[in-house]
PDB file of C-alpha atoms in Angstrom:
ATOM      1  CA  MET A   1      55.963  61.499 138.862  1.00 67.00           C
ATOM      2  CA  LYS A   2      55.919  61.900 142.606  1.00 91.00           C
ATOM      3  CA  SER A   3      57.972  64.680 144.205  1.00 94.00           C
ATOM      4  CA  GLU A   4      57.880  63.401 147.786  1.00 96.00           C
ATOM      5  CA  ILE A   5      58.159  60.223 149.776  1.00 97.00           C
ATOM      6  CA  THR A   6      57.634  59.167 153.395  1.00 97.00           C
ATOM      7  CA  PHE A   7      59.305  56.311 155.257  1.00 97.00           C
ATOM      8  CA  ARG A   8      57.911  55.170 158.597  1.00 97.00           C
ATOM      9  CA  PHE A   9      59.433  52.516 160.853  1.00 96.00           C
ATOM     10  CA  LEU A  10      60.387  51.643 164.428  1.00 96.00           C
ATOM     11  CA  SER A  11      63.811  52.623 165.804  1.00 95.00           C
ATOM     12  CA  GLU A  12      65.593  49.478 166.960  1.00 93.00           C
ATOM     13  CA  PRO A  13      68.112  48.570 169.667  1.00 91.00           C
ATOM     14  CA  SER A  14      70.789  48.156 166.977  1.00 92.00           C
ATOM     15  CA  ASP A  15      70.412  51.914 166.241  1.00 91.00           C
ATOM     16  CA  VAL A  16      71.568  52.932 169.746  1.00 88.00           C
ATOM     17  CA  ASN A  17      74.589  55.112 170.531  1.00 88.00           C
ATOM     18  CA  PHE A  18      76.547  55.217 173.790  1.00 87.00           C
ATOM     19  CA  GLY A  19      74.075  57.715 175.240  1.00 87.00           C
ATOM     20  CA  GLY A  20      71.106  55.393 174.733  1.00 86.00           C
ATOM     21  CA  LYS A  21      69.592  57.339 171.843  1.00 93.00           C
ATOM     22  CA  VAL A  22      69.588  56.675 168.095  1.00 95.00           C
ATOM     23  CA  HIS A  23      73.063  57.247 166.662  1.00 94.00           C
ATOM     24  CA  GLY A  24      73.413  60.391 164.503  1.00 94.00           C
ATOM     25  CA  GLY A  25      75.077  58.340 161.767  1.00 94.00           C
ATOM     26  CA  THR A  26      72.014  56.098 161.647  1.00 96.00           C
ATOM     27  CA  VAL A  27      69.762  59.138 161.231  1.00 97.00           C
ATOM     28  CA  MET A  28      72.035  60.361 158.427  1.00 96.00           C
ATOM     29  CA  LYS A  29      71.713  56.969 156.713  1.00 96.00           C
ATOM     30  CA  TRP A  30      67.907  57.188 156.920  1.00 97.00           C
ATOM     31  CA  ILE A  31      68.058  60.703 155.448  1.00 97.00           C
ATOM     32  CA  ASP A  32      70.217  59.525 152.545  1.00 96.00           C
ATOM     33  CA  GLN A  33      67.976  56.523 151.863  1.00 97.00           C
ATOM     34  CA  ALA A  34      64.751  58.541 151.832  1.00 98.00           C
ATOM     35  CA  ALA A  35      66.297  61.323 149.747  1.00 98.00           C
ATOM     36  CA  TYR A  36      67.690  58.772 147.268  1.00 98.00           C
ATOM     37  CA  ALA A  37      64.271  57.120 146.942  1.00 97.00           C
ATOM     38  CA  CYS A  38      62.706  60.545 146.307  1.00 98.00           C
ATOM     39  CA  ALA A  39      65.366  61.636 143.794  1.00 98.00           C
ATOM     40  CA  SER A  40      65.564  58.352 141.871  1.00 97.00           C
ATOM     41  CA  ASN A  41      61.785  58.240 141.661  1.00 97.00           C
ATOM     42  CA  TRP A  42      61.747  61.799 140.289  1.00 97.00           C
ATOM     43  CA  CYS A  43      64.413  61.207 137.651  1.00 96.00           C
ATOM     44  CA  SER A  44      63.343  57.598 136.950  1.00 96.00           C
ATOM     45  CA  GLY A  45      66.932  56.440 137.175  1.00 95.00           C
ATOM     46  CA  TYR A  46      70.143  56.280 139.099  1.00 96.00           C
ATOM     47  CA  CYS A  47      71.482  59.277 140.971  1.00 97.00           C
ATOM     48  CA  VAL A  48      74.300  60.037 143.378  1.00 97.00           C
ATOM     49  CA  THR A  49      74.586  62.229 146.453  1.00 95.00           C
ATOM     50  CA  VAL A  50      76.733  65.292 145.748  1.00 93.00           C
ATOM     51  CA  TYR A  51      75.983  67.452 148.773  1.00 91.00           C
ATOM     52  CA  VAL A  52      74.500  67.192 152.234  1.00 91.00           C
ATOM     53  CA  GLY A  53      74.212  70.457 154.080  1.00 81.00           C
ATOM     54  CA  GLY A  54      72.824  72.194 157.056  1.00 82.00           C
ATOM     55  CA  ILE A  55      71.953  69.012 158.911  1.00 93.00           C
ATOM     56  CA  ARG A  56      70.438  69.943 162.222  1.00 94.00           C
ATOM     57  CA  PHE A  57      69.830  67.467 164.998  1.00 96.00           C
ATOM     58  CA  ILE A  58      67.040  69.211 166.878  1.00 96.00           C
ATOM     59  CA  GLN A  59      66.036  66.519 169.336  1.00 96.00           C
ATOM     60  CA  PRO A  60      67.201  62.953 170.015  1.00 96.00           C
ATOM     61  CA  ILE A  61      65.271  59.896 168.888  1.00 97.00           C
ATOM     62  CA  ARG A  62      64.811  57.225 171.530  1.00 95.00           C
ATOM     63  CA  ILE A  63      64.972  53.522 170.890  1.00 94.00           C
ATOM     64  CA  GLY A  64      61.488  52.082 170.342  1.00 93.00           C
ATOM     65  CA  GLU A  65      60.012  55.285 168.938  1.00 96.00           C
ATOM     66  CA  ILE A  66      58.217  55.407 165.623  1.00 97.00           C
ATOM     67  CA  VAL A  67      60.323  57.340 163.129  1.00 98.00           C
ATOM     68  CA  GLN A  68      59.017  59.187 160.084  1.00 98.00           C
ATOM     69  CA  VAL A  69      61.351  60.476 157.359  1.00 98.00           C
ATOM     70  CA  ASP A  70      59.803  62.889 154.844  1.00 98.00           C
ATOM     71  CA  ALA A  71      61.758  63.743 151.685  1.00 98.00           C
ATOM     72  CA  ARG A  72      60.567  66.148 149.006  1.00 97.00           C
ATOM     73  CA  ILE A  73      61.937  67.891 145.949  1.00 97.00           C
ATOM     74  CA  ILE A  74      62.382  71.624 146.513  1.00 96.00           C
ATOM     75  CA  LEU A  75      64.461  72.569 143.461  1.00 96.00           C
ATOM     76  CA  THR A  76      65.693  70.986 140.256  1.00 97.00           C
ATOM     77  CA  GLY A  77      68.488  72.047 137.959  1.00 95.00           C
ATOM     78  CA  THR A  78      69.544  70.512 134.663  1.00 97.00           C
ATOM     79  CA  SER A  79      70.667  67.264 136.286  1.00 97.00           C
ATOM     80  CA  SER A  80      70.407  68.066 140.003  1.00 96.00           C
ATOM     81  CA  MET A  81      67.628  67.598 142.525  1.00 97.00           C
ATOM     82  CA  HIS A  82      67.575  69.418 145.867  1.00 96.00           C
ATOM     83  CA  ILE A  83      65.701  67.406 148.468  1.00 97.00           C
ATOM     84  CA  ALA A  84      64.500  68.708 151.842  1.00 96.00           C
ATOM     85  CA  VAL A  85      64.411  65.970 154.454  1.00 97.00           C
ATOM     86  CA  ASP A  86      62.653  66.191 157.797  1.00 97.00           C
ATOM     87  CA  VAL A  87      62.842  63.458 160.407  1.00 98.00           C
ATOM     88  CA  PHE A  88      60.180  63.109 163.087  1.00 98.00           C
ATOM     89  CA  SER A  89      59.636  60.661 165.934  1.00 97.00           C
ATOM     90  CA  LYS A  90      56.998  59.814 168.490  1.00 97.00           C
ATOM     91  CA  GLN A  91      56.428  57.437 171.352  1.00 96.00           C
ATOM     92  CA  ILE A  92      54.180  54.517 170.396  1.00 94.00           C
ATOM     93  CA  ASP A  93      51.412  55.680 172.742  1.00 95.00           C
ATOM     94  CA  SER A  94      51.522  59.282 171.467  1.00 95.00           C
ATOM     95  CA  THR A  95      49.615  60.789 168.560  1.00 94.00           C
ATOM     96  CA  LYS A  96      52.048  63.666 168.005  1.00 96.00           C
ATOM     97  CA  PHE A  97      55.240  63.451 165.933  1.00 97.00           C
ATOM     98  CA  ILE A  98      58.045  65.849 166.902  1.00 97.00           C
ATOM     99  CA  LYS A  99      60.637  67.093 164.404  1.00 98.00           C
ATOM    100  CA  THR A 100      64.060  65.736 165.338  1.00 97.00           C
ATOM    101  CA  THR A 101      66.263  66.466 162.316  1.00 97.00           C
ATOM    102  CA  HIS A 102      66.306  68.577 159.146  1.00 96.00           C
ATOM    103  CA  CYS A 103      68.671  68.888 156.203  1.00 94.00           C
ATOM    104  CA  ILE A 104      68.986  69.606 152.504  1.00 94.00           C
ATOM    105  CA  ILE A 105      70.613  66.973 150.301  1.00 96.00           C
ATOM    106  CA  VAL A 106      71.461  67.301 146.618  1.00 96.00           C
ATOM    107  CA  PHE A 107      71.521  64.441 144.129  1.00 97.00           C
ATOM    108  CA  VAL A 108      72.646  64.401 140.511  1.00 98.00           C
ATOM    109  CA  ALA A 109      71.157  62.008 137.964  1.00 98.00           C
ATOM    110  CA  VAL A 110      73.789  59.949 136.134  1.00 97.00           C
ATOM    111  CA  ASN A 111      73.844  57.284 133.427  1.00 96.00           C
ATOM    112  CA  ASP A 112      75.698  53.959 133.590  1.00 93.00           C
ATOM    113  CA  LYS A 113      78.939  55.726 132.547  1.00 95.00           C
ATOM    114  CA  GLY A 114      78.656  58.202 135.428  1.00 92.00           C
ATOM    115  CA  GLN A 115      77.789  61.122 133.145  1.00 96.00           C
ATOM    116  CA  THR A 116      75.108  63.548 134.258  1.00 97.00           C
ATOM    117  CA  VAL A 117      71.722  63.290 132.578  1.00 97.00           C
ATOM    118  CA  PRO A 118      68.818  65.751 132.526  1.00 98.00           C
ATOM    119  CA  VAL A 119      66.020  65.503 135.085  1.00 97.00           C
ATOM    120  CA  PRO A 120      62.409  66.627 134.718  1.00 97.00           C
ATOM    121  CA  LYS A 121      61.843  70.182 135.901  1.00 97.00           C
ATOM    122  CA  TRP A 122      59.991  70.483 139.184  1.00 96.00           C
ATOM    123  CA  GLU A 123      57.541  73.390 139.322  1.00 95.00           C
ATOM    124  CA  PRO A 124      56.427  74.664 142.743  1.00 94.00           C
ATOM    125  CA  LYS A 125      52.680  75.200 142.946  1.00 95.00           C
ATOM    126  CA  THR A 126      51.869  76.251 146.510  1.00 94.00           C
ATOM    127  CA  GLU A 127      53.245  79.234 148.419  1.00 96.00           C
ATOM    128  CA  ASP A 128      55.029  76.787 150.745  1.00 94.00           C
ATOM    129  CA  GLU A 129      56.706  75.059 147.785  1.00 93.00           C
ATOM    130  CA  LYS A 130      57.730  78.440 146.318  1.00 94.00           C
ATOM    131  CA  ALA A 131      59.244  79.457 149.663  1.00 94.00           C
ATOM    132  CA  HIS A 132      61.205  76.184 149.828  1.00 92.00           C
ATOM    133  CA  GLU A 133      62.472  76.714 146.283  1.00 93.00           C
ATOM    134  CA  ARG A 134      63.650  80.254 147.157  1.00 92.00           C
ATOM    135  CA  HIS A 135      65.346  78.824 150.249  1.00 90.00           C
ATOM    136  CA  ALA A 136      67.142  76.185 148.142  1.00 90.00           C
ATOM    137  CA  VAL A 137      68.347  78.842 145.680  1.00 90.00           C
ATOM    138  CA  LYS A 138      69.650  80.974 148.548  1.00 89.00           C
ATOM    139  CA  LEU A 139      71.473  78.004 150.073  1.00 86.00           C
ATOM    140  CA  MET A 140      72.988  77.209 146.679  1.00 84.00           C
ATOM    141  CA  GLU A 141      74.375  80.753 146.490  1.00 83.00           C
ATOM    142  CA  LEU A 142      75.795  80.454 150.021  1.00 83.00           C
ATOM    143  CA  ARG A 143      77.452  77.124 149.102  1.00 78.00           C
ATOM    144  CA  LYS A 144      79.341  78.846 146.279  1.00 79.00           C
ATOM    145  CA  ASN A 145      81.039  81.097 148.855  1.00 77.00           C
ATOM    146  CA  ILE A 146      81.780  78.125 151.100  1.00 77.00           C
ATOM    147  CA  ASP A 147      83.187  76.155 148.151  1.00 74.00           C
ATOM    148  CA  GLU A 148      85.524  79.041 147.285  1.00 79.00           C
ATOM    149  CA  GLU A 149      86.690  79.234 150.890  1.00 77.00           C
ATOM    150  CA  MET A 150      87.288  75.479 151.097  1.00 76.00           C
ATOM    151  CA  GLN A 151      88.945  75.140 147.675  1.00 78.00           C
ATOM    152  CA  PRO A 152      92.544  75.063 148.987  1.00 78.00           C
ATOM    153  CA  PHE A 153      91.659  72.181 151.300  1.00 74.00           C
ATOM    154  CA  ILE A 154      89.242  70.058 149.243  1.00 70.00           C
ATOM    155  CA  TYR A 155      91.696  68.912 146.602  1.00 65.00           C
ATOM    156  CA  LYS A 156      94.797  68.768 148.784  1.00 64.00           C
ATOM    157  CA  ASN A 157      96.364  65.353 148.135  1.00 62.00           C
ATOM    158  CA  GLU A 158      98.800  65.150 151.003  1.00 61.00           C
ATOM    159  CA  LEU A 159      98.197  62.987 154.048  1.00 56.00           C
ATOM    160  CA  MET A 160      97.995  64.493 157.490  1.00 52.00           C
ATOM    161  CA  GLU A 161     100.704  63.281 159.870  1.00 53.00           C
TER     162      GLU A 161
END
């Protein structure tokens, strides 16, 4: 079972925003696709996105650059998988990739009825992996406070006028 995956491709003219760079929504789609591939590979089944947090657009990606999206498991729960995703880009004539985006995305494994199912436990081995796991646990604790704060607004069923 592989705990990480890398996508590499060329940014295309159809990815452009009004400023001439790759659209942030396109980058978010790439993040979700790579994280899904990582998570579904880990759990050997279907999973759904339940949280995307802390997305940071560090530097723009230009059209025609080579893009690399790295996704890796940094924490597992009973049915959840926390995935760290880093996006890099480089000019075709360069040898150096530069980090452009980072985020944490959480998936939950589900069966065909939409019920959660257990996932294999991921065990960090290196000091770097252990640090990422501690980071994911800390972020999970912070999300609990945010969830409490947002509770009155999340399930509000009235339309804004």
